[in-house]
DNA sequence: ATGAAAGCGCTAACAC
DNA sequence: GTGTTAGCGCTTTCAT
């Protein structure tokens, strides 16, 4: 039975419950003392009136901000086009909904951490999630942000990290190729300055060297088209290559596309693996052997940490799990 | 040269510019009179101080809300898992950033439009974007939302529509198949109650009938696995089928997967087409013939319409463009 | 064209 | 435990 006109305010609830606004506030916000009796009357009144706290008002007085900003750093604004970013944003937006918060998406030009300052000073910013970050950027995180920032990727003393065990995943993929008989395994890498790429490359090097196999690295940038280019380069430089490890699923699909176009059988002549397990990796032909990462789970955990504001461990590592399919 | 401590407020700017807070407000918000001189001094002061309006405060006094809610209706919360939803959320989050707003993501159980009421009454909600909506739901949109709501899909008198010309796209795909010699073209459909699916099916029927070809419809639900199931059903019922039109790219990839698994050549024996042009349609093997839709552009336009609050045409139709690739 | 003043709805000291 | 009170930072009449 809502009163027509304006939505009910805390004042209305307090009046209906026969208590002061302060008491109503304590009950609704769940902070501070209130007798069971008052508690019950206030809750009942709130329910009956269909009361919804005005979060702008709350944010104003508490200075807590009204949005969670996802900051993706990279050399070009096109880093935001990555479907991976959309998955993170989508997951965060789901977490935010019940808190009455929203998610905004910003690109931070690599090497220009000044933007972080601006965000830290913006009173509307309730928290920050860093995606694809670098050590330089982590060093530039203003101290005021402590407890309101998390990183999907590497972290720092100030910034808790929610990360995938890229090294372990890559190692599992390479070992799988070895186990299935591949002996000349090349890798298409990502930008060297990205730590996640670095860890994958190191893991590849380690496994390959331990097995006494040759190291064959070709640069890429996570895209399908870099995979296409890299595929030719690999076979031009080392024609006897029998497996190619892509740094991402898109890269791997690019590799496969070029290989088949050039008459090379996948996985017959060359096995190809990806990394990430994007939703469609399972339905491509051949289905992609890759490593799967709980992106939504990670983003959810990071967003929850930022919103809840409770202390979190400095590093939470999520497993990267091999998904053997047809391509390698 | 920011003062240490708290970020500057409008009061600080006004003082620095030697005007009253009211005048500073008029200049910053761009509303109301102000002499060029005052205008200049205020802007300069704001720049110098690195002033950022506190949007919570503004939202509080104007009652404009602090977040854009994306409402996806469907029978299960899993509708939010669709990468398509993530693309919409990502695009909206980009649009919101400069406005100081955020995006939240809600699932609305099909047939329970009461949730809309609640959202409309929540003062924190600045605007609504409906995704995957139905006529029943559009009818339930509260009048107070006028001007603050848009639909990606069908619209109503109250809700402007930003939609793809599904019919045109599907017709283009089917005609393409016809042009390339296919004469027994089946279609895997989506849920009948979704208007976008309905329009595609009608377009298929029309083109096929006009060409004097048989109508072959099999139900699906947009997923890859429904494509797998449907592929077998099609060939069981009509073994001479030489083309299958998928209602989505995922469906098409499922169809292809099953077909190849069953030893059917694609596109040799059966051409397969998708719909949507997801990022990876270009790199699968065979690359997917599909119709491409400017999802990000549509979401951007819808979000902009909601945020700007300016009147928009009741319907904006975006073209669905055939992308002929290898699969059909 | 500008300033003074009154709130928007809420929380948090602080007194009772 | 509960009420009183003083703002949070901004916009917006209403005088001037």
XYZ file of C-alpha atoms (C1' of nucleotides) in Angstrom:
688
model
C 0.000 0.000 0.000
C 2.301 2.715 -1.217
C 1.309 6.311 -0.778
C 1.018 7.747 -4.224
C 3.377 10.565 -5.081
C 6.942 10.494 -3.866
C 8.570 7.309 -2.673
C 8.745 6.893 1.090
C 11.734 8.303 2.930
C 13.314 7.214 6.144
C 11.279 9.905 7.845
C 8.075 8.207 6.697
C 9.246 4.863 7.981
C 10.218 6.362 11.330
C 6.848 8.034 11.695
C 4.981 4.883 10.751
C 7.003 2.904 13.263
C 6.642 5.530 15.954
C 10.365 6.069 16.420
C 12.849 8.766 15.573
C 14.606 8.958 12.263
C 17.878 8.080 13.969
C 16.525 4.825 15.312
C 15.029 3.948 11.983
C 18.380 4.643 10.400
C 20.145 2.362 12.849
C 17.790 -0.460 12.073
C 17.788 -0.040 8.314
C 21.512 0.481 7.965
C 22.065 -2.288 10.493
C 24.466 -0.167 12.461
C 24.203 0.773 16.102
C 21.848 -0.153 18.894
C 18.127 -0.723 18.683
C 15.780 -2.674 20.882
C 14.226 -5.779 19.406
C 10.854 -4.103 19.654
C 11.951 -1.029 17.720
C 13.779 -3.235 15.271
C 10.623 -5.166 14.542
C 8.399 -2.130 14.161
C 10.826 -0.383 11.862
C 11.355 -3.404 9.639
C 7.620 -3.943 9.423
C 6.983 -0.326 8.538
C 9.740 -0.361 5.926
C 8.301 -3.475 4.340
C 4.788 -2.152 4.372
C 5.790 1.142 2.813
C 8.107 -0.498 0.325
C 10.910 1.671 1.601
C 14.113 1.801 -0.419
C 17.052 3.719 1.053
C 18.186 6.592 -1.102
C 21.740 5.609 -1.802
C 22.738 8.976 -3.095
C 21.918 10.450 0.277
C 23.722 7.717 2.116
C 26.758 8.038 -0.119
C 26.741 11.782 0.367
C 26.848 11.661 4.116
C 29.128 8.678 4.394
C 31.375 9.734 1.568
C 31.337 6.173 0.327
C 30.758 6.718 -3.372
C 28.123 5.389 -5.692
C 30.005 3.476 -8.284
C 32.649 0.846 -8.751
C 35.100 1.827 -11.421
C 36.818 -0.795 -13.496
C 40.097 0.499 -14.795
C 41.682 -1.239 -17.729
C 45.127 -0.081 -18.634
C 46.609 -0.489 -22.052
C 48.156 1.366 -24.908
C 44.911 2.037 -26.742
C 41.290 2.475 -25.792
C 40.584 -0.641 -27.815
C 41.648 -2.750 -24.821
C 38.090 -2.166 -23.677
C 36.809 -4.082 -26.683
C 38.105 -7.358 -25.333
C 35.235 -9.712 -24.490
C 37.193 -10.581 -21.379
C 36.661 -7.050 -20.113
C 32.954 -7.387 -20.771
C 32.850 -10.550 -18.700
C 34.503 -8.762 -15.810
C 32.151 -5.799 -16.103
C 29.127 -8.053 -16.351
C 30.074 -10.006 -13.259
C 30.822 -6.827 -11.328
C 27.513 -5.291 -12.376
C 25.730 -8.315 -10.951
C 27.545 -7.993 -7.660
C 26.827 -4.290 -7.500
C 23.092 -4.505 -8.065
C 22.049 -5.505 -4.547
C 24.328 -2.850 -3.055
C 22.585 -0.179 -5.090
C 25.832 0.603 -6.820
C 26.799 0.702 -10.452
C 29.866 -0.071 -12.507
C 31.706 2.322 -14.768
C 34.420 1.366 -17.215
C 37.535 3.460 -17.761
C 40.549 3.089 -19.930
C 43.807 4.186 -18.395
C 46.522 4.907 -20.953
C 49.560 2.819 -20.120
C 52.203 4.880 -18.404
C 49.832 7.663 -17.358
C 48.889 6.841 -13.812
C 47.690 10.402 -13.215
C 44.187 9.258 -14.075
C 44.230 7.155 -10.937
C 44.664 10.246 -8.801
C 41.640 11.808 -10.376
C 39.552 8.739 -9.707
C 40.744 8.568 -6.129
C 39.629 12.148 -5.555
C 36.256 11.686 -7.157
C 33.840 11.303 -4.254
C 31.502 9.342 -6.465
C 33.968 6.502 -6.748
C 33.209 3.842 -4.203
C 35.918 1.480 -5.277
C 38.323 0.512 -8.004
C 39.048 -2.701 -9.814
C 42.245 -2.812 -11.805
C 42.384 -5.055 -14.828
C 45.509 -5.819 -16.785
C 47.618 -3.764 -14.486
C 51.362 -3.341 -14.280
C 53.759 -2.806 -11.412
C 54.256 0.816 -12.397
C 50.548 1.372 -12.153
C 50.236 -0.419 -8.836
C 52.918 1.850 -7.451
C 50.834 4.837 -8.482
C 47.721 3.747 -6.582
C 46.973 6.534 -4.076
C 47.054 5.445 -0.460
C 43.551 6.811 0.191
C 42.257 3.965 -1.902
C 43.439 1.374 0.595
C 40.701 -1.124 1.177
C 38.684 0.083 -1.778
C 40.755 -1.344 -4.565
C 41.480 -4.784 -5.936
C 43.390 -6.070 -8.895
C 42.457 -8.798 -11.308
C 46.023 -9.745 -12.054
C 49.110 -8.904 -10.050
C 48.794 -7.029 -6.774
C 50.914 -5.033 -4.370
C 51.196 -4.282 -0.683
C 48.266 -1.913 -1.076
C 46.234 -3.762 -3.660
C 44.980 -7.293 -3.075
C 45.336 -9.544 -6.058
C 42.781 -11.908 -7.525
C 44.648 -13.840 -10.061
C 44.816 -16.942 -12.151
C 47.674 -19.346 -11.869
C 48.747 -18.688 -15.416
C 52.035 -20.432 -14.939
C 50.403 -23.592 -13.666
C 47.830 -23.561 -16.453
C 50.390 -23.071 -19.170
C 52.596 -25.759 -17.707
C 49.630 -28.143 -17.675
C 48.908 -27.385 -21.305
C 52.499 -27.899 -22.397
C 52.830 -31.096 -20.409
C 49.636 -32.341 -21.980
C 51.127 -31.770 -25.412
C 54.265 -33.595 -24.355
C 52.245 -36.478 -22.977
C 50.394 -36.799 -26.249
C 53.630 -37.105 -28.148
C 54.504 -33.570 -29.252
C 58.199 -32.809 -29.139
C 58.695 -29.535 -31.024
C 56.355 -27.147 -29.261
C 56.294 -23.467 -30.193
C 54.516 -20.675 -28.350
C 52.839 -17.477 -29.519
C 53.344 -14.974 -26.698
C 51.618 -11.777 -25.575
C 53.108 -8.362 -24.889
C 56.205 -8.887 -22.754
C 55.329 -6.106 -20.317
C 52.176 -7.853 -19.176
C 52.932 -9.992 -16.201
C 50.321 -12.608 -17.006
C 51.928 -13.119 -20.356
C 55.346 -13.208 -18.737
C 54.355 -15.957 -16.354
C 52.944 -18.086 -19.129
C 56.096 -17.695 -21.156
C 58.303 -18.575 -18.222
C 56.230 -21.673 -17.484
C 56.474 -22.743 -21.111
C 60.258 -22.244 -21.097
C 60.636 -24.225 -17.930
C 58.573 -27.226 -18.984
C 60.051 -27.351 -22.447
C 63.604 -27.075 -21.204
C 63.093 -29.633 -18.474
C 61.910 -32.031 -21.120
C 64.932 -31.308 -23.257
C 62.878 -29.737 -26.035
C 63.751 -26.629 -28.055
C 62.376 -23.216 -27.045
C 60.458 -21.609 -29.915
C 58.897 -18.251 -29.137
C 57.077 -15.909 -31.478
C 55.528 -12.626 -30.353
C 51.805 -11.911 -30.513
C 49.264 -9.699 -28.796
C 46.348 -11.933 -27.767
C 44.420 -11.277 -30.986
C 43.352 -13.763 -33.615
C 45.150 -11.842 -36.303
C 48.428 -11.977 -34.423
C 47.858 -15.718 -34.284
C 47.543 -15.879 -38.039
C 50.764 -13.971 -38.539
C 52.572 -16.001 -35.912
C 51.478 -19.318 -37.419
C 53.311 -18.571 -40.651
C 56.337 -17.274 -38.815
C 56.588 -20.415 -36.722
C 56.439 -22.759 -39.689
C 58.820 -20.597 -41.684
C 61.430 -20.629 -38.940
C 60.910 -24.180 -37.663
C 59.115 -26.256 -40.283
C 59.135 -29.375 -38.122
C 57.032 -27.804 -35.364
C 54.329 -30.224 -34.210
C 52.479 -28.070 -31.660
C 51.708 -24.398 -31.149
C 50.662 -22.999 -27.789
C 48.580 -19.848 -28.082
C 48.666 -17.258 -25.322
C 44.894 -16.900 -25.693
C 42.008 -18.686 -27.328
C 41.702 -15.987 -29.946
C 45.357 -16.395 -30.818
C 44.922 -20.137 -31.077
C 41.903 -19.788 -33.349
C 43.903 -17.449 -35.552
C 46.704 -19.981 -35.669
C 44.321 -22.767 -36.580
C 42.688 -20.691 -39.251
C 45.964 -19.876 -40.975
C 47.325 -23.386 -40.610
C 44.288 -24.959 -42.224
C 44.298 -22.321 -44.893
C 47.848 -23.356 -45.656
C 46.874 -26.999 -45.828
C 48.278 -28.022 -42.484
C 46.159 -30.529 -40.537
C 45.103 -29.617 -36.996
C 45.686 -31.549 -34.843
C 47.089 -34.116 -37.288
C 50.211 -32.248 -38.349
C 50.263 -29.571 -35.682
C 48.423 -29.508 -32.375
C 47.160 -26.086 -31.301
C 46.130 -25.001 -27.821
C 44.523 -21.877 -26.468
C 44.189 -20.253 -23.082
C 41.096 -18.879 -21.330
C 38.326 -21.198 -22.459
C 36.087 -18.575 -23.946
C 32.470 -19.699 -24.187
C 32.813 -20.853 -27.751
C 36.064 -22.735 -27.488
C 33.980 -25.830 -26.907
C 32.041 -25.579 -30.143
C 34.657 -24.625 -32.689
C 35.872 -27.247 -35.080
C 38.115 -28.708 -33.924
C 37.067 -27.962 -30.371
C 39.866 -26.083 -28.698
C 42.170 -27.632 -26.151
C 42.738 -24.876 -23.651
C 42.910 -23.965 -19.977
C 39.800 -22.731 -18.280
C 39.632 -19.840 -15.822
C 36.774 -18.875 -13.600
C 36.674 -15.272 -14.822
C 33.220 -14.520 -13.481
C 34.117 -16.055 -10.143
C 37.301 -14.006 -9.936
C 35.583 -10.769 -10.883
C 32.816 -11.511 -8.415
C 35.300 -12.090 -5.628
C 37.246 -8.949 -6.453
C 34.114 -6.811 -6.642
C 32.806 -8.279 -3.417
C 36.089 -7.532 -1.682
C 35.978 -3.931 -2.814
C 32.356 -3.417 -1.845
C 32.397 -5.248 1.447
C 35.547 -3.428 2.488
C 36.523 -6.257 4.780
C 40.188 -7.166 4.908
C 41.128 -9.720 2.286
C 44.241 -11.832 1.831
C 46.881 -10.075 -0.272
C 46.660 -12.731 -2.930
C 43.952 -15.120 -3.991
C 45.018 -17.538 -6.673
C 42.513 -19.306 -8.857
C 43.449 -22.494 -10.618
C 43.908 -22.713 -14.331
C 42.607 -26.089 -15.360
C 43.503 -27.983 -18.516
C 40.555 -28.719 -20.778
C 41.686 -31.298 -23.299
C 39.579 -31.175 -26.428
C 40.176 -31.990 -30.049
C 42.694 -29.425 -31.233
C 45.695 -30.727 -29.365
C 48.094 22.397 -6.907
C 45.491 20.517 -4.953
C 45.035 21.297 -1.306
C 45.974 18.176 0.560
C 43.234 16.547 2.583
C 39.717 16.505 1.265
C 38.957 16.994 -2.393
C 37.754 20.471 -3.360
C 34.046 21.210 -3.149
C 31.984 23.690 -5.050
C 32.383 26.027 -2.095
C 36.163 25.995 -2.591
C 35.782 26.755 -6.265
C 33.389 29.609 -5.567
C 35.719 31.113 -3.014
C 38.709 30.804 -5.318
C 36.756 32.461 -8.107
C 35.390 35.174 -5.861
C 31.742 34.367 -6.507
C 28.930 32.781 -4.565
C 28.332 29.064 -4.506
C 25.142 29.608 -6.474
C 26.966 31.245 -9.341
C 29.650 28.598 -9.347
C 26.932 25.990 -9.491
C 25.296 27.672 -12.473
C 28.567 27.704 -14.354
C 29.625 24.175 -13.522
C 26.246 22.613 -14.122
C 25.882 24.751 -17.237
C 22.422 25.827 -16.201
C 21.197 29.352 -15.666
C 22.723 32.780 -16.130
C 26.293 33.818 -15.515
C 28.325 36.644 -16.916
C 31.185 35.717 -19.233
C 33.569 37.110 -16.644
C 32.193 34.966 -13.843
C 32.050 32.013 -16.179
C 35.727 32.363 -16.969
C 36.845 32.785 -13.386
C 34.839 29.822 -12.178
C 36.053 27.508 -14.919
C 39.622 28.558 -14.297
C 39.301 27.977 -10.573
C 37.684 24.600 -11.111
C 40.472 23.554 -13.432
C 43.169 24.784 -11.137
C 41.689 23.004 -8.140
C 40.955 19.849 -10.070
C 37.335 20.149 -9.019
C 35.080 17.153 -9.576
C 31.375 17.570 -8.832
C 30.107 15.196 -6.193
C 27.489 13.314 -8.107
C 25.897 11.807 -5.070
C 25.091 15.295 -3.852
C 23.803 16.349 -7.222
C 21.695 13.240 -7.535
C 20.335 13.796 -4.067
C 19.112 17.294 -4.710
C 17.968 16.697 -8.251
C 16.559 13.270 -7.595
C 18.163 12.010 -10.769
C 19.636 8.738 -9.586
C 23.146 7.427 -9.717
C 22.955 4.291 -11.738
C 21.660 2.888 -14.970
C 20.008 -0.453 -14.468
C 20.060 -3.026 -17.197
C 17.127 -5.345 -16.847
C 17.247 -8.684 -18.575
C 14.094 -10.707 -18.463
C 13.988 -14.424 -18.874
C 12.887 -17.611 -17.243
C 16.118 -18.203 -15.335
C 18.866 -16.067 -13.896
C 21.199 -17.769 -16.331
C 20.029 -15.385 -19.043
C 22.620 -13.068 -17.517
C 25.368 -15.474 -18.511
C 24.914 -14.721 -22.175
C 28.010 -12.991 -23.585
C 25.588 -10.752 -25.427
C 24.447 -9.314 -22.110
C 28.047 -8.675 -21.159
C 28.569 -6.746 -24.374
C 25.583 -4.561 -23.607
C 26.731 -3.981 -20.047
C 30.260 -3.213 -21.169
C 29.115 -0.670 -23.721
C 26.746 0.948 -21.224
C 29.473 1.119 -18.596
C 31.637 3.013 -21.066
C 28.888 5.486 -21.791
C 28.181 5.964 -18.107
C 31.745 6.690 -17.045
C 31.904 10.339 -18.138
C 28.501 11.015 -16.575
C 29.752 9.765 -13.242
C 27.165 7.031 -13.294
C 27.429 3.289 -13.012
C 25.625 0.288 -14.444
C 23.898 -2.424 -12.471
C 22.594 -5.659 -13.888
C 19.290 -7.203 -12.849
C 17.457 -10.276 -13.865
C 13.703 -9.950 -14.070
C 11.858 -13.274 -13.900
C 9.643 -13.571 -16.948
C 6.040 -12.825 -16.086
C 6.858 -10.981 -12.855
C 6.873 -7.352 -13.813
C 6.493 -6.271 -10.176
C 10.252 -5.889 -9.998
C 9.943 -3.014 -12.417
C 7.820 -1.082 -9.953
C 10.455 -1.459 -7.309
C 13.155 -0.209 -9.630
C 11.034 2.737 -10.674
C 10.597 3.764 -7.058
C 14.244 3.427 -6.178
C 15.619 6.960 -6.188
C 19.048 5.630 -6.962
C 17.928 4.440 -10.358
C 18.728 7.027 -12.966
C 17.464 5.042 -15.887
C 16.540 1.637 -17.187
C 17.580 -0.378 -20.179
C 15.424 -3.352 -21.039
C 17.031 -6.293 -22.773
C 15.157 -9.215 -24.222
C 11.859 -7.737 -23.272
C 8.343 -8.840 -24.101
C 5.125 -6.957 -24.749
C 3.746 -7.974 -21.372
C 6.743 -6.456 -19.701
C 6.600 -3.278 -21.731
C 3.004 -2.853 -20.650
C 4.149 -3.037 -17.048
C 6.662 -0.208 -17.330
C 5.566 2.454 -14.828
C 4.717 5.812 -16.345
C 7.144 7.666 -14.054
C 9.927 6.080 -16.027
C 8.989 7.974 -19.176
C 12.097 9.409 -20.734
C 14.405 7.349 -18.560
C 13.941 3.993 -20.169
C 14.928 2.397 -23.436
C 14.624 -1.070 -24.857
C 17.135 -3.069 -26.794
C 14.568 -5.007 -28.721
C 10.914 -4.173 -29.176
C 9.507 -0.964 -27.760
C 6.178 0.604 -26.881
C 4.502 3.984 -26.771
C 6.400 4.677 -23.563
C 9.647 2.910 -24.296
C 11.785 3.814 -27.282
C 13.194 0.856 -29.112
C 16.730 0.312 -30.323
C 16.558 -2.744 -32.399
C 18.135 -4.799 -35.102
C 16.363 -5.531 -38.324
C 16.310 -9.232 -37.599
C 13.881 -9.911 -40.371
C 16.011 -8.175 -42.949
C 19.146 -9.921 -41.755
C 17.594 -13.340 -41.794
C 16.112 -12.725 -45.224
C 19.546 -11.693 -46.475
C 21.090 -14.859 -45.110
C 18.444 -17.115 -46.606
C 18.646 -15.353 -49.958
C 22.396 -15.763 -49.891
C 21.964 -19.496 -49.416
C 19.507 -19.567 -52.276
C 21.838 -17.605 -54.506
C 24.644 -20.037 -53.787
C 22.513 -22.943 -54.893
C 20.876 -24.248 -51.732
C 17.306 -25.424 -52.248
C 16.340 -27.336 -49.096
C 16.988 -24.891 -46.320
C 16.064 -25.712 -42.716
C 16.058 -23.375 -39.764
C 16.793 -23.870 -36.074
C 14.578 -21.370 -34.236
C 14.621 -19.716 -30.820
C 11.890 -19.549 -28.193
C 8.678 -18.599 -29.960
C 7.704 -15.987 -27.385
C 10.729 -13.843 -28.104
C 9.867 -11.326 -30.737
C 13.339 -11.217 -32.232
C 13.147 -14.902 -32.821
C 9.646 -14.574 -34.220
C 10.724 -12.010 -36.770
C 13.585 -14.147 -37.973
C 11.324 -17.132 -38.381
C 8.755 -15.120 -40.286
C 11.423 -13.745 -42.601
C 12.734 -17.236 -43.237
C 9.228 -18.508 -43.999
C 8.571 -15.670 -46.395
C 11.771 -15.971 -48.381
C 11.615 -19.727 -48.570
C 7.990 -19.762 -49.644
C 8.466 -17.037 -52.194
C 11.195 -19.139 -53.719
C 8.965 -22.182 -53.778
C 11.123 -24.083 -51.285
C 9.910 -26.271 -48.401
C 9.614 -24.840 -44.881
C 11.660 -26.872 -42.393
C 11.590 -25.602 -38.832
C 13.134 -27.164 -35.747
C 12.991 -25.571 -32.302
C 16.078 -24.426 -30.394
C 16.993 -21.934 -27.712
C 20.011 -19.979 -28.958
C 22.516 -22.328 -27.326
C 25.166 -24.454 -28.977
C 23.777 -27.587 -27.438
C 20.329 -26.945 -28.858
C 22.092 -26.623 -32.205
C 23.623 -30.052 -31.794
C 20.281 -31.615 -31.000
C 18.562 -29.793 -33.808
C 21.155 -30.841 -36.374
C 20.325 -34.494 -35.888
C 16.616 -33.812 -35.885
C 16.830 -31.933 -39.157
C 18.734 -34.671 -40.941
C 16.512 -37.346 -39.454
C 13.348 -35.671 -40.684
C 14.638 -34.314 -43.987
C 17.791 -36.174 -45.032
C 18.176 -34.173 -48.226
C 18.590 -30.840 -46.397
C 21.437 -28.840 -47.909
C 21.495 -25.813 -45.614
C 20.725 -25.048 -41.987
C 20.087 -21.531 -40.758
C 20.912 -21.073 -37.083
C 19.046 -18.507 -35.011
C 22.362 -17.556 -33.400
C 26.053 -18.113 -33.929
C 26.221 -20.453 -30.970
C 23.419 -22.519 -32.440
C 25.198 -22.631 -35.777
C 28.451 -23.735 -34.179
C 26.593 -26.486 -32.364
C 25.035 -27.564 -35.647
C 28.408 -27.616 -37.366
C 29.977 -29.560 -34.553
C 27.362 -32.284 -34.653
C 27.271 -32.417 -38.425
C 31.014 -32.892 -38.703
C 30.945 -35.400 -35.897
C 28.424 -37.326 -37.939
C 30.623 -37.193 -41.017
C 28.661 -34.525 -42.837
C 30.772 -31.972 -44.759
C 30.250 -28.295 -43.986
C 29.726 -26.478 -46.244
C 30.174 -29.256 -48.814
C 27.100 -31.323 -47.951
C 25.260 -28.833 -45.793
C 25.802 -25.092 -45.543
C 25.378 -23.631 -42.059
C 24.801 -20.015 -41.148
C 24.679 -18.171 -37.846
C 23.316 -14.879 -36.640
C 25.002 -12.164 -34.561
C 28.618 -12.288 -35.688
C 30.155 -12.883 -32.322
C 33.809 -11.884 -32.174
C 34.996 -15.394 -32.912
C 32.738 -16.224 -35.794
C 35.490 -14.978 -38.070
C 38.134 -17.327 -36.787
C 36.333 -20.628 -36.428
C 36.929 -23.314 -38.971
C 35.091 -23.039 -41.216
C 34.628 -19.321 -40.635
C 30.961 -18.696 -40.004
C 28.664 -17.095 -42.519
C 26.400 -14.932 -40.421
C 24.751 -11.542 -40.087
C 26.507 -8.872 -38.125
C 24.872 -6.498 -35.671
C 26.362 -3.414 -34.133
C 25.603 -4.488 -30.568
C 27.971 -2.038 -28.932
C 26.638 0.772 -31.088
C 23.063 -0.093 -30.211
C 23.760 -0.338 -26.505
C 25.682 2.907 -26.659
C 22.807 4.666 -28.372
C 20.261 3.286 -25.922
C 22.350 4.219 -22.896
C 22.992 7.661 -24.294
C 19.285 8.183 -24.871
C 18.498 7.229 -21.298
C 21.216 9.379 -19.802
C 20.764 12.415 -21.979
C 17.036 12.346 -21.408
C 16.405 14.125 -24.667
C 13.439 12.969 -26.710
C 14.322 10.132 -29.061
C 12.448 8.606 -31.978
C 10.185 5.761 -30.874
C 12.134 3.297 -32.933
C 15.695 3.188 -34.171
C 16.427 0.276 -36.425
C 19.949 -0.945 -36.993
C 20.792 -2.942 -40.067
C 21.632 -6.593 -39.919
C 24.268 -7.117 -42.551
C 25.158 -10.400 -44.230
C 28.745 -11.514 -43.666
C 29.448 -14.272 -46.159
C 32.277 -16.474 -44.953
C 33.196 -20.110 -45.459
C 30.441 -22.061 -43.716
C 27.648 -21.312 -46.147
C 23.570 38.705 -13.326
C 24.304 37.405 -8.601
C 23.809 36.064 -3.628
C 21.250 34.358 0.513
C 18.941 30.682 2.141
C 16.334 26.540 2.126
C 16.485 22.054 1.639
C 17.321 16.929 -0.999
C 17.513 12.086 2.494
C 20.496 10.291 5.210
C 24.099 9.248 9.090
C 26.752 10.045 13.231
C 28.038 12.394 17.320
C 26.357 13.501 21.408
C 23.178 14.074 24.986
C 19.563 12.089 27.557
C 18.352 2.394 23.827
C 16.639 6.497 21.810
C 16.050 11.278 20.324
C 18.176 15.834 18.993
C 21.013 18.053 16.069
C 24.287 19.191 12.753
C 25.795 18.636 8.628
C 27.448 15.788 3.743
C 27.796 18.989 -1.321
C 24.891 20.467 -4.305
C 20.828 22.959 -6.814
C 17.272 26.176 -6.937
C 13.836 29.538 -5.869
C 13.556 34.175 -4.596
C 15.147 38.626 -3.667
C 18.115 42.073 -5.050
